Tab-separated table of C-alpha atoms in Angstrom:
chain	number	residue	atom	x	y	z
A	1	MET	CA	88.892	107.033	73.213
A	2	LEU	CA	88.486	103.384	74.149
A	3	ARG	CA	90.737	102.341	71.286
A	4	LYS	CA	93.330	104.867	72.440
A	5	ILE	CA	93.133	103.628	76.038
A	6	VAL	CA	93.337	99.976	75.005
A	7	GLY	CA	96.212	100.660	72.616
A	8	THR	CA	98.155	102.686	75.168
A	9	THR	CA	97.492	100.153	77.913
A	10	GLY	CA	98.674	97.372	75.620
A	11	THR	CA	101.990	99.092	74.940
A	12	ARG	CA	102.469	99.915	78.619
A	13	VAL	CA	101.681	96.342	79.642
A	14	LEU	CA	104.221	95.162	77.071
A	15	ASN	CA	106.705	97.608	78.584
A	16	ALA	CA	105.979	96.231	82.066
A	17	LEU	CA	106.497	92.677	80.787
A	18	PHE	CA	109.790	93.642	79.176
A	19	ALA	CA	110.799	95.407	82.395
A	20	LEU	CA	110.281	92.121	84.258
A	21	ILE	CA	112.413	90.303	81.685
A	22	ASN	CA	115.072	93.007	82.058
A	23	LEU	CA	114.893	92.653	85.842
A	24	TYR	CA	115.360	88.882	85.603
A	25	LEU	CA	118.359	89.283	83.285
A	26	LEU	CA	119.909	92.037	85.382
A	27	THR	CA	119.577	90.190	88.681
A	28	ASN	CA	120.889	86.905	87.243
A	29	PHE	CA	123.671	88.234	84.982
A	30	ILE	CA	124.636	91.681	86.285
A	31	GLY	CA	124.072	91.230	90.034
A	32	LYS	CA	123.033	93.531	92.855
A	33	GLU	CA	126.040	95.881	92.646
A	34	GLY	CA	125.501	96.337	88.909
A	35	MET	CA	121.823	96.996	89.639
A	36	GLY	CA	122.905	99.685	92.079
A	37	VAL	CA	125.112	101.363	89.469
A	38	LEU	CA	122.296	101.252	86.892
A	39	GLY	CA	119.889	102.677	89.459
A	40	ILE	CA	122.098	105.761	89.834
A	41	ILE	CA	122.645	106.084	86.054
A	42	ILE	CA	118.904	105.950	85.326
A	43	LEU	CA	118.293	108.444	88.121
A	44	ASP	CA	120.906	110.843	86.695
A	45	ILE	CA	119.307	110.543	83.258
A	46	SER	CA	115.928	111.372	84.799
A	47	VAL	CA	117.322	114.475	86.530
A	48	ILE	CA	118.858	115.863	83.325
A	49	GLN	CA	115.698	115.014	81.376
A	50	ILE	CA	113.777	117.201	83.803
A	51	ILE	CA	115.970	120.156	82.811
A	52	PHE	CA	115.247	119.339	79.166
A	53	ASP	CA	111.540	119.415	79.979
A	54	PHE	CA	111.760	123.150	80.639
A	55	VAL	CA	111.434	123.627	76.862
A	56	ALA	CA	111.022	120.106	75.487
A	57	GLY	CA	108.554	118.536	77.939
A	58	SER	CA	104.811	118.408	78.464
A	59	ALA	CA	104.510	122.051	77.362
A	60	ILE	CA	104.914	120.720	73.815
A	61	ILE	CA	101.871	118.478	74.335
A	62	TYR	CA	99.824	121.418	75.577
A	63	PHE	CA	100.873	123.818	72.791
A	64	ALA	CA	101.004	121.325	69.905
A	65	SER	CA	97.388	122.088	69.041
A	66	ARG	CA	97.910	125.808	69.648
A	67	ALA	CA	101.108	126.552	67.683
A	68	ASN	CA	103.108	125.457	64.637
A	69	GLN	CA	105.207	122.388	65.480
A	70	TRP	CA	108.393	123.925	64.054
A	71	GLN	CA	108.030	126.756	66.594
A	72	LEU	CA	108.143	124.091	69.309
A	73	PHE	CA	110.661	121.659	67.819
A	74	ILE	CA	113.640	123.881	66.949
A	75	PRO	CA	113.881	125.770	70.310
A	76	ALA	CA	113.606	122.386	72.065
A	77	ILE	CA	116.533	120.966	70.047
A	78	ILE	CA	118.694	124.016	70.808
A	79	TRP	CA	117.843	123.761	74.510
A	80	ILE	CA	118.855	120.082	74.666
A	81	ILE	CA	122.248	120.872	73.119
A	82	ILE	CA	122.866	123.749	75.556
A	83	VAL	CA	121.916	121.708	78.642
A	84	SER	CA	124.029	118.723	77.532
A	85	VAL	CA	127.155	120.878	77.127
A	86	LEU	CA	126.582	122.703	80.422
A	87	THR	CA	126.031	119.416	82.268
A	88	PHE	CA	129.377	118.081	81.078
A	89	LEU	CA	131.183	121.294	82.067
A	90	ILE	CA	129.528	121.423	85.510
A	91	TYR	CA	130.515	117.799	86.163
A	92	GLN	CA	134.148	118.573	85.297
A	93	ILE	CA	134.100	121.441	87.797
A	94	VAL	CA	132.510	119.284	90.526
A	95	ILE	CA	135.031	116.473	90.038
A	96	LEU	CA	137.885	118.967	90.441
A	97	ILE	CA	136.406	120.453	93.627
A	98	SER	CA	135.142	117.244	95.273
A	99	PRO	CA	135.881	113.909	93.570
A	100	ALA	CA	134.067	111.972	96.342
A	101	PHE	CA	130.862	113.982	95.864
A	102	ALA	CA	131.074	113.592	92.086
A	103	LEU	CA	131.427	109.811	92.523
A	104	LEU	CA	128.347	109.746	94.754
A	105	LEU	CA	126.293	111.449	92.049
A	106	VAL	CA	127.753	109.768	88.955
A	107	PRO	CA	129.175	106.210	88.811
A	108	GLU	CA	132.833	106.295	87.797
A	109	GLY	CA	133.414	106.311	84.051
A	110	HIS	CA	129.776	106.836	83.048
A	111	ILE	CA	129.374	110.609	82.658
A	112	ASN	CA	129.543	110.364	78.852
A	113	ASP	CA	126.936	107.577	78.793
A	114	ILE	CA	124.615	109.615	80.992
A	115	ILE	CA	124.858	112.774	78.883
A	116	LEU	CA	124.575	111.012	75.517
A	117	LEU	CA	121.690	108.784	76.583
A	118	THR	CA	119.814	111.729	78.054
A	119	ALA	CA	120.311	113.789	74.885
A	120	ILE	CA	119.076	111.000	72.599
A	121	ASN	CA	116.169	110.296	74.948
A	122	GLY	CA	115.318	114.003	75.025
A	123	LEU	CA	115.201	114.157	71.224
A	124	MET	CA	112.990	111.085	71.163
A	125	VAL	CA	110.635	112.566	73.765
A	126	ILE	CA	110.138	115.710	71.668
A	127	ASN	CA	108.633	113.564	68.911
A	128	TYR	CA	106.516	111.677	71.445
A	129	ASN	CA	105.134	114.925	72.840
A	130	LEU	CA	104.341	116.373	69.403
A	131	LEU	CA	102.366	113.235	68.535
A	132	LEU	CA	100.493	113.246	71.862
A	133	GLY	CA	99.723	116.936	71.533
A	134	LYS	CA	98.132	116.319	68.144
A	135	GLY	CA	96.137	113.384	69.490
A	136	LYS	CA	98.096	110.808	67.443
A	137	ILE	CA	98.014	108.201	70.193
A	138	MET	CA	98.354	105.229	67.847
A	139	ALA	CA	101.571	106.581	66.305
A	140	TYR	CA	102.911	107.254	69.796
A	141	ASN	CA	102.123	103.677	70.843
A	142	VAL	CA	103.878	102.265	67.776
A	143	LEU	CA	107.001	104.327	68.499
A	144	PHE	CA	106.998	103.353	72.161
A	145	THR	CA	106.706	99.677	71.222
A	146	ILE	CA	109.613	99.968	68.776
A	147	GLN	CA	111.719	101.578	71.480
A	148	ILE	CA	111.180	98.959	74.183
A	149	CYS	CA	111.445	96.011	71.768
A	150	THR	CA	114.718	97.289	70.309
A	151	SER	CA	116.215	97.931	73.749
A	152	LEU	CA	115.381	94.427	74.998
A	153	ILE	CA	116.563	92.656	71.830
A	154	VAL	CA	119.928	94.454	71.877
A	155	PHE	CA	120.346	93.808	75.620
A	156	ILE	CA	119.684	90.076	75.191
A	157	THR	CA	122.004	89.950	72.178
A	158	GLN	CA	124.798	91.558	74.168
A	159	LEU	CA	124.319	89.123	77.058
A	160	LEU	CA	123.831	85.840	75.257
A	161	ILE	CA	125.593	86.226	71.910
A	162	PHE	CA	128.463	88.608	72.692
A	163	ASN	CA	128.775	87.356	76.300
A	164	ASN	CA	128.862	90.944	77.539
A	165	GLN	CA	127.690	90.498	81.141
A	166	SER	CA	128.336	94.040	82.302
A	167	ILE	CA	126.069	97.051	82.673
A	168	ASP	CA	127.297	98.177	79.255
A	169	ALA	CA	125.061	95.491	77.735
A	170	PHE	CA	121.992	97.222	79.173
A	171	LEU	CA	123.259	100.658	78.159
A	172	TRP	CA	123.737	99.499	74.558
A	173	GLY	CA	120.092	98.472	74.620
A	174	LEU	CA	119.097	101.966	75.716
A	175	TYR	CA	121.243	103.605	73.023
A	176	SER	CA	119.628	101.461	70.345
A	177	GLY	CA	116.035	101.861	71.554
A	178	TYR	CA	116.242	105.627	72.013
A	179	GLY	CA	118.117	106.196	68.746
A	180	ILE	CA	115.905	104.137	66.444
A	181	SER	CA	112.722	105.502	68.022
A	182	PHE	CA	113.989	109.079	67.572
A	183	ILE	CA	114.791	108.585	63.871
A	184	ILE	CA	111.470	106.921	63.052
A	185	GLY	CA	109.572	109.384	65.241
A	186	LEU	CA	111.148	112.322	63.442
A	187	PHE	CA	109.754	111.036	60.159
A	188	ILE	CA	106.276	110.355	61.596
A	189	ALA	CA	105.996	113.659	63.458
A	190	PHE	CA	107.025	115.789	60.476
A	191	TYR	CA	105.626	113.779	57.579
A	192	LYS	CA	103.851	116.231	55.246
A	193	SER	CA	104.532	119.062	57.694
A	194	GLY	CA	105.441	121.455	54.905
A	195	LYS	CA	108.063	124.193	54.995
A	196	ILE	CA	109.755	125.277	58.198
A	197	LYS	CA	107.759	128.132	59.719
A	198	LEU	CA	109.353	130.087	62.556
A	199	ALA	CA	107.447	133.385	62.389
A	200	GLY	CA	106.205	134.193	65.876
A	201	TRP	CA	108.475	131.605	67.506
A	202	PHE	CA	109.619	134.000	70.248
A	203	LYS	CA	106.069	134.584	71.469
A	204	VAL	CA	105.365	130.838	71.445
A	205	THR	CA	108.639	130.034	73.216
A	206	LYS	CA	107.843	132.587	75.909
A	207	LYS	CA	104.553	130.790	76.616
A	208	VAL	CA	106.340	127.433	76.595
A	209	LEU	CA	108.856	128.747	79.125
A	210	GLN	CA	106.087	130.017	81.404
A	211	TYR	CA	104.373	126.639	81.294
A	212	GLY	CA	107.679	124.753	81.471
A	213	ALA	CA	108.940	126.686	84.497
A	214	ILE	CA	106.078	125.319	86.551
A	215	THR	CA	106.382	121.841	85.075
A	216	ILE	CA	110.130	121.606	85.670
A	217	THR	CA	109.647	122.610	89.298
A	218	GLY	CA	107.067	119.894	89.716
A	219	ASN	CA	109.279	117.298	88.044
A	220	LEU	CA	112.276	118.188	90.177
A	221	LEU	CA	110.107	117.804	93.243
A	222	THR	CA	108.970	114.425	91.912
A	223	ILE	CA	112.579	113.268	91.679
A	224	GLY	CA	113.149	114.618	95.183
A	225	ASN	CA	110.155	112.707	96.482
A	226	ASN	CA	110.765	109.474	94.610
A	227	ARG	CA	114.496	109.097	94.173
A	228	ILE	CA	116.495	111.105	96.700
A	229	SER	CA	116.492	107.915	98.745
A	230	TYR	CA	118.789	106.324	96.111
A	231	TYR	CA	121.627	108.675	97.006
A	232	ILE	CA	120.960	108.279	100.730
A	233	ILE	CA	120.918	104.461	100.464
A	234	ARG	CA	124.158	104.518	98.491
A	235	TYR	CA	125.790	106.751	101.093
A	236	PHE	CA	124.650	104.807	104.181
A	237	LEU	CA	124.312	101.244	102.880
A	238	GLY	CA	126.317	100.917	99.626
A	239	LEU	CA	125.644	99.969	95.994
A	240	PRO	CA	124.668	96.290	96.543
A	241	VAL	CA	121.863	97.262	98.941
A	242	LEU	CA	120.782	99.979	96.523
A	243	GLY	CA	120.583	97.283	93.841
A	244	ILE	CA	118.134	95.289	95.964
A	245	TYR	CA	116.023	98.389	96.582
A	246	THR	CA	116.064	99.202	92.856
A	247	ALA	CA	114.706	95.716	92.090
A	248	GLY	CA	111.854	96.168	94.582
A	249	VAL	CA	110.979	99.579	93.164
A	250	GLN	CA	110.985	98.231	89.608
A	251	LEU	CA	108.628	95.400	90.531
A	252	THR	CA	106.073	97.611	92.269
A	253	GLU	CA	106.345	100.766	90.203
A	254	GLY	CA	105.944	98.616	87.112
A	255	LEU	CA	102.278	98.675	88.089
A	256	LYS	CA	102.156	102.434	87.503
A	257	VAL	CA	101.775	101.370	83.881
A	258	ILE	CA	98.045	101.229	84.581
A	259	GLY	CA	97.695	104.818	85.711
A	260	GLN	CA	100.168	106.047	83.085
A	261	SER	CA	98.294	104.344	80.253
A	262	LEU	CA	95.046	106.035	81.232
A	263	ALA	CA	96.758	109.345	81.995
A	264	VAL	CA	98.441	109.606	78.578
A	265	VAL	CA	95.058	109.476	76.828
A	266	GLN	CA	93.477	111.654	79.518
A	267	PHE	CA	96.097	114.412	79.101
A	268	SER	CA	95.832	114.412	75.318
A	269	THR	CA	92.011	114.505	75.527
A	270	ILE	CA	91.772	117.259	78.144
A	271	ALA	CA	94.460	119.407	76.461
A	272	ASN	CA	92.382	119.352	73.259
A	273	SER	CA	89.029	119.818	75.025
A	274	ARG	CA	87.283	122.972	76.203
A	275	ASP	CA	84.596	121.145	78.224
A	276	ASN	CA	85.538	121.317	81.928
A	277	GLU	CA	82.665	119.129	83.088
A	278	TYR	CA	83.658	116.404	80.648
A	279	SER	CA	87.251	116.650	81.925
A	280	ARG	CA	86.040	116.332	85.516
A	281	ILE	CA	83.936	113.240	84.899
A	282	LEU	CA	86.587	111.656	82.700
A	283	THR	CA	89.122	112.122	85.501
A	284	ILE	CA	86.879	110.592	88.164
A	285	ARG	CA	86.076	107.530	86.073
A	286	LEU	CA	89.658	106.934	84.979
A	287	MET	CA	90.724	107.325	88.609
A	288	LYS	CA	88.433	104.509	89.702
A	289	ILE	CA	89.737	102.204	87.001
A	290	ALA	CA	93.383	102.995	87.779
A	291	VAL	CA	93.072	102.510	91.542
A	292	ILE	CA	91.019	99.304	91.361
A	293	ILE	CA	93.238	97.555	88.808
A	294	THR	CA	96.444	98.685	90.543
A	295	THR	CA	95.182	97.382	93.904
A	296	LEU	CA	94.239	93.997	92.454
A	297	SER	CA	97.625	93.719	90.739
A	298	LEU	CA	99.450	94.536	93.973
A	299	LEU	CA	97.535	91.818	95.800
A	300	ILE	CA	98.879	89.304	93.286
A	301	LEU	CA	102.467	90.466	93.897
A	302	ILE	CA	101.981	90.280	97.661
A	303	LEU	CA	100.503	86.757	97.501
A	304	ILE	CA	103.512	85.391	95.610
A	305	PRO	CA	105.645	83.416	98.117
A	306	LYS	CA	109.030	84.826	99.112
A	307	ASP	CA	110.768	81.683	97.826
A	308	ILE	CA	109.495	82.388	94.310
A	309	TYR	CA	111.161	85.793	94.298
A	310	SER	CA	114.408	84.212	95.512
A	311	LEU	CA	114.172	81.546	92.818
A	312	ILE	CA	113.574	84.025	89.986
A	313	LEU	CA	115.775	86.918	91.115
A	314	THR	CA	118.423	84.845	93.004
A	315	ASN	CA	118.874	84.677	96.784
A	316	ASP	CA	120.545	88.102	96.840
A	317	PHE	CA	117.090	89.609	96.282
A	318	SER	CA	115.145	87.526	98.831
A	319	SER	CA	114.100	90.663	100.770
A	320	VAL	CA	112.206	92.062	97.778
A	321	LYS	CA	108.800	90.897	99.041
A	322	SER	CA	109.029	92.975	102.233
A	323	LEU	CA	109.832	95.980	100.052
A	324	ILE	CA	106.764	95.309	97.906
A	325	ILE	CA	104.537	95.298	100.991
A	326	ALA	CA	106.032	98.562	102.286
A	327	LEU	CA	105.759	100.249	98.876
A	328	SER	CA	102.194	99.054	98.129
A	329	PRO	CA	100.227	101.938	99.721
A	330	GLY	CA	102.415	104.392	97.830
A	331	VAL	CA	101.951	102.583	94.512
A	332	ILE	CA	98.167	102.822	94.855
A	333	ALA	CA	98.548	106.515	95.659
A	334	LEU	CA	100.860	106.869	92.653
A	335	ALA	CA	98.107	105.529	90.368
A	336	ALA	CA	95.797	108.264	91.644
A	337	ASN	CA	98.570	110.848	91.419
A	338	ASN	CA	99.063	110.115	87.709
A	339	ILE	CA	95.397	110.832	86.963
A	340	PHE	CA	95.206	113.993	89.091
A	341	SER	CA	98.497	115.365	87.713
A	342	HIS	CA	97.438	114.947	84.091
A	343	TYR	CA	94.056	116.526	84.835
A	344	PHE	CA	95.606	119.730	86.175
A	345	SER	CA	98.335	119.796	83.507
A	346	GLY	CA	95.775	119.203	80.764
A	347	LEU	CA	93.857	122.261	81.964
A	348	GLY	CA	97.054	124.312	81.788
A	349	ASP	CA	97.330	124.617	85.573
A	350	PRO	CA	100.335	122.493	86.653
A	351	LYS	CA	100.908	124.724	89.721
A	352	VAL	CA	98.594	122.474	91.724
A	353	ASN	CA	100.914	119.537	91.058
A	354	VAL	CA	103.886	121.604	92.211
A	355	TYR	CA	102.264	122.439	95.542
A	356	ALA	CA	101.229	118.812	95.995
A	357	LYS	CA	104.784	117.626	95.407
A	358	ILE	CA	106.155	120.200	97.831
A	359	SER	CA	103.980	118.668	100.532
A	360	GLY	CA	105.264	115.221	99.589
A	361	LEU	CA	108.889	116.405	99.602
A	362	ILE	CA	108.494	117.808	103.105
A	363	VAL	CA	107.353	114.383	104.301
A	364	THR	CA	110.282	112.744	102.480
A	365	LEU	CA	112.876	115.057	104.040
A	366	VAL	CA	111.411	114.571	107.524
A	367	LEU	CA	111.313	110.776	107.351
A	368	ILE	CA	114.175	109.700	105.109
A	369	PHE	CA	117.079	110.556	107.419
A	370	ILE	CA	115.269	108.879	110.305
A	371	LEU	CA	113.918	105.698	108.736
A	372	ILE	CA	116.817	104.675	106.456
A	373	PRO	CA	119.430	104.601	109.273
A	374	LEU	CA	116.912	102.748	111.488
A	375	TYR	CA	115.256	100.316	109.068
A	376	GLY	CA	117.440	100.373	105.957
A	377	ILE	CA	115.724	99.981	102.597
A	378	THR	CA	112.407	99.125	104.269
A	379	GLY	CA	112.550	102.584	105.850
A	380	ALA	CA	113.117	104.073	102.386
A	381	ALA	CA	110.050	102.205	101.100
A	382	ILE	CA	107.888	103.466	103.970
A	383	THR	CA	109.097	107.016	103.311
A	384	ALA	CA	108.187	106.732	99.620
A	385	SER	CA	104.678	105.511	100.444
A	386	ALA	CA	104.096	108.337	102.937
A	387	SER	CA	105.261	110.900	100.373
A	388	TYR	CA	102.989	109.580	97.592
A	389	ILE	CA	99.981	109.491	99.906
A	390	THR	CA	100.563	113.075	101.093
A	391	THR	CA	100.827	114.291	97.497
A	392	VAL	CA	97.551	112.661	96.474
A	393	ILE	CA	95.679	113.959	99.513
A	394	TYR	CA	96.589	117.526	98.516
A	395	GLN	CA	95.527	116.990	94.884
A	396	TYR	CA	92.283	115.369	95.988
A	397	MET	CA	91.390	118.311	98.237
A	398	VAL	CA	92.062	120.873	95.490
A	399	PHE	CA	90.182	118.860	92.857
A	400	CYS	CA	87.093	118.468	95.045
A	401	LYS	CA	87.120	122.111	96.113
A	402	ARG	CA	87.382	123.428	92.552
A	403	THR	CA	84.984	121.009	90.886
A	404	LYS	CA	82.497	120.631	93.758
A	405	THR	CA	82.933	116.871	93.535
A	406	GLU	CA	81.249	114.957	96.344
A	407	LEU	CA	82.705	111.960	98.158
A	408	LYS	CA	80.030	109.596	96.816
A	409	GLU	CA	81.147	110.257	93.243
A	410	TRP	CA	84.396	108.378	93.928
A	411	ILE	CA	82.538	105.201	94.823
A	412	PRO	CA	82.184	102.794	91.846
A	413	SER	CA	78.559	102.780	90.686
A	414	ILE	CA	76.203	101.398	88.070
A	415	GLU	CA	76.622	104.646	86.116
A	416	ASP	CA	80.312	103.861	85.688
A	417	TYR	CA	79.407	100.451	84.331
A	418	LYS	CA	76.928	102.001	81.907
A	419	ALA	CA	79.531	104.527	80.748
A	420	LEU	CA	81.968	101.683	80.119
A	421	ARG	CA	79.336	99.819	78.132
A	422	LEU	CA	78.719	102.965	76.076
A	423	LEU	CA	82.435	103.232	75.344
A	424	LEU	CA	82.487	99.588	74.247
A	425	LYS	CA	79.485	100.065	71.971
A	426	LYS	CA	80.888	103.270	70.513
A	427	SER	CA	84.464	102.010	70.191
A	428	GLY	CA	84.086	101.840	66.431
A	429	LYS	CA	82.262	105.171	66.243
A	430	HIS	CA	82.536	108.607	67.783
A	431	ALA	CA	81.138	108.959	71.297
A	432	SER	CA	80.470	112.605	72.088
A	433	PRO	CA	81.595	114.188	75.378
A	434	GLU	CA	77.963	114.999	76.163
A	435	LYS	CA	76.922	111.329	76.072
A	436	LEU	CA	79.923	110.101	78.019
A	437	SER	CA	79.435	112.643	80.786
A	438	GLN	CA	75.799	111.823	81.364
């Protein structure tokens, strides 16, 4: 497990580093209005991807060890094609009825990019989920690394060699990264998989839909909690201001790499485990690591002088530091949220995450229309933090009630240190759940 955690953390840290390089290039070559346009495009891709996840999302991870992979793969492909076509048709209807509303949701001239990128990303994610569901973390990490490296290389090539200083340069990077990772991932996921076996696919798909219905609800609520502010900022304050907010979010949420790295391994482990006590203790210990490291990393960002941010990101983004401070409590909560969410999903009970996100969405809807008109993007950052914190409080209460976990167990202790030492000693061998949960 340690090797999986270290490997996953390494790829996520590399992704965070590349994200910083991307941010530097975007702010210096594309500018704040271009950042605003990209913020909306990435958000639209995320929304459509959530619809894909109904059949092609985390349900595949959960059922990969419980069903034949062809029974999961082919229905997911069909679903992605259906959703992509319907999305295009719905957009054409919306643009006929209300062009202004369509322009608020989709930047002009980019509907084809959004649909194509989401479809390619969705296909890539299917392979990722199959690998995670089978516990092939190393293969997943290799694919993820190929994706982010390809995207950055193509983006830099477009900027510096072809002198393409528009948002299309970044989009070409996404096309390349998603496409190459999908092709290679297809080979890895189905290497020596044998003949296509679809017998019993309807029964499996029905279970996937039951699981996916809950997951998709939770993911839609996540977008509502985390990103509805993008549309509100664009409406009240315009694309350039949204670009500044996007930069601040990218800097702080880049730290969610820590919780995500741990959560990826956690989800794969719990989904393949039948030991609830081991899952409980694993969750508690990973939570401590995620929160502590995220907090320390945030302190570093906060201590960086404002002038440094202006120097690196240009003067247009000088207000980024105040956004980092306002978003910090929420980023710490987000680290905890990642661990809790993957615990409940790994046990096959994502409903808890849905209820938690509903509570967070209520907070968002109450605060966002008050704080953004009053305090601008700082108000949006405060709203995001309040929403994340509310979500985690709900998950914490349910986790403690169900598992009988006491408050003192969340305090870092010598036992945690001993468990870490055991992991280090056993990193080249197999450490049994019984030993690690002692």
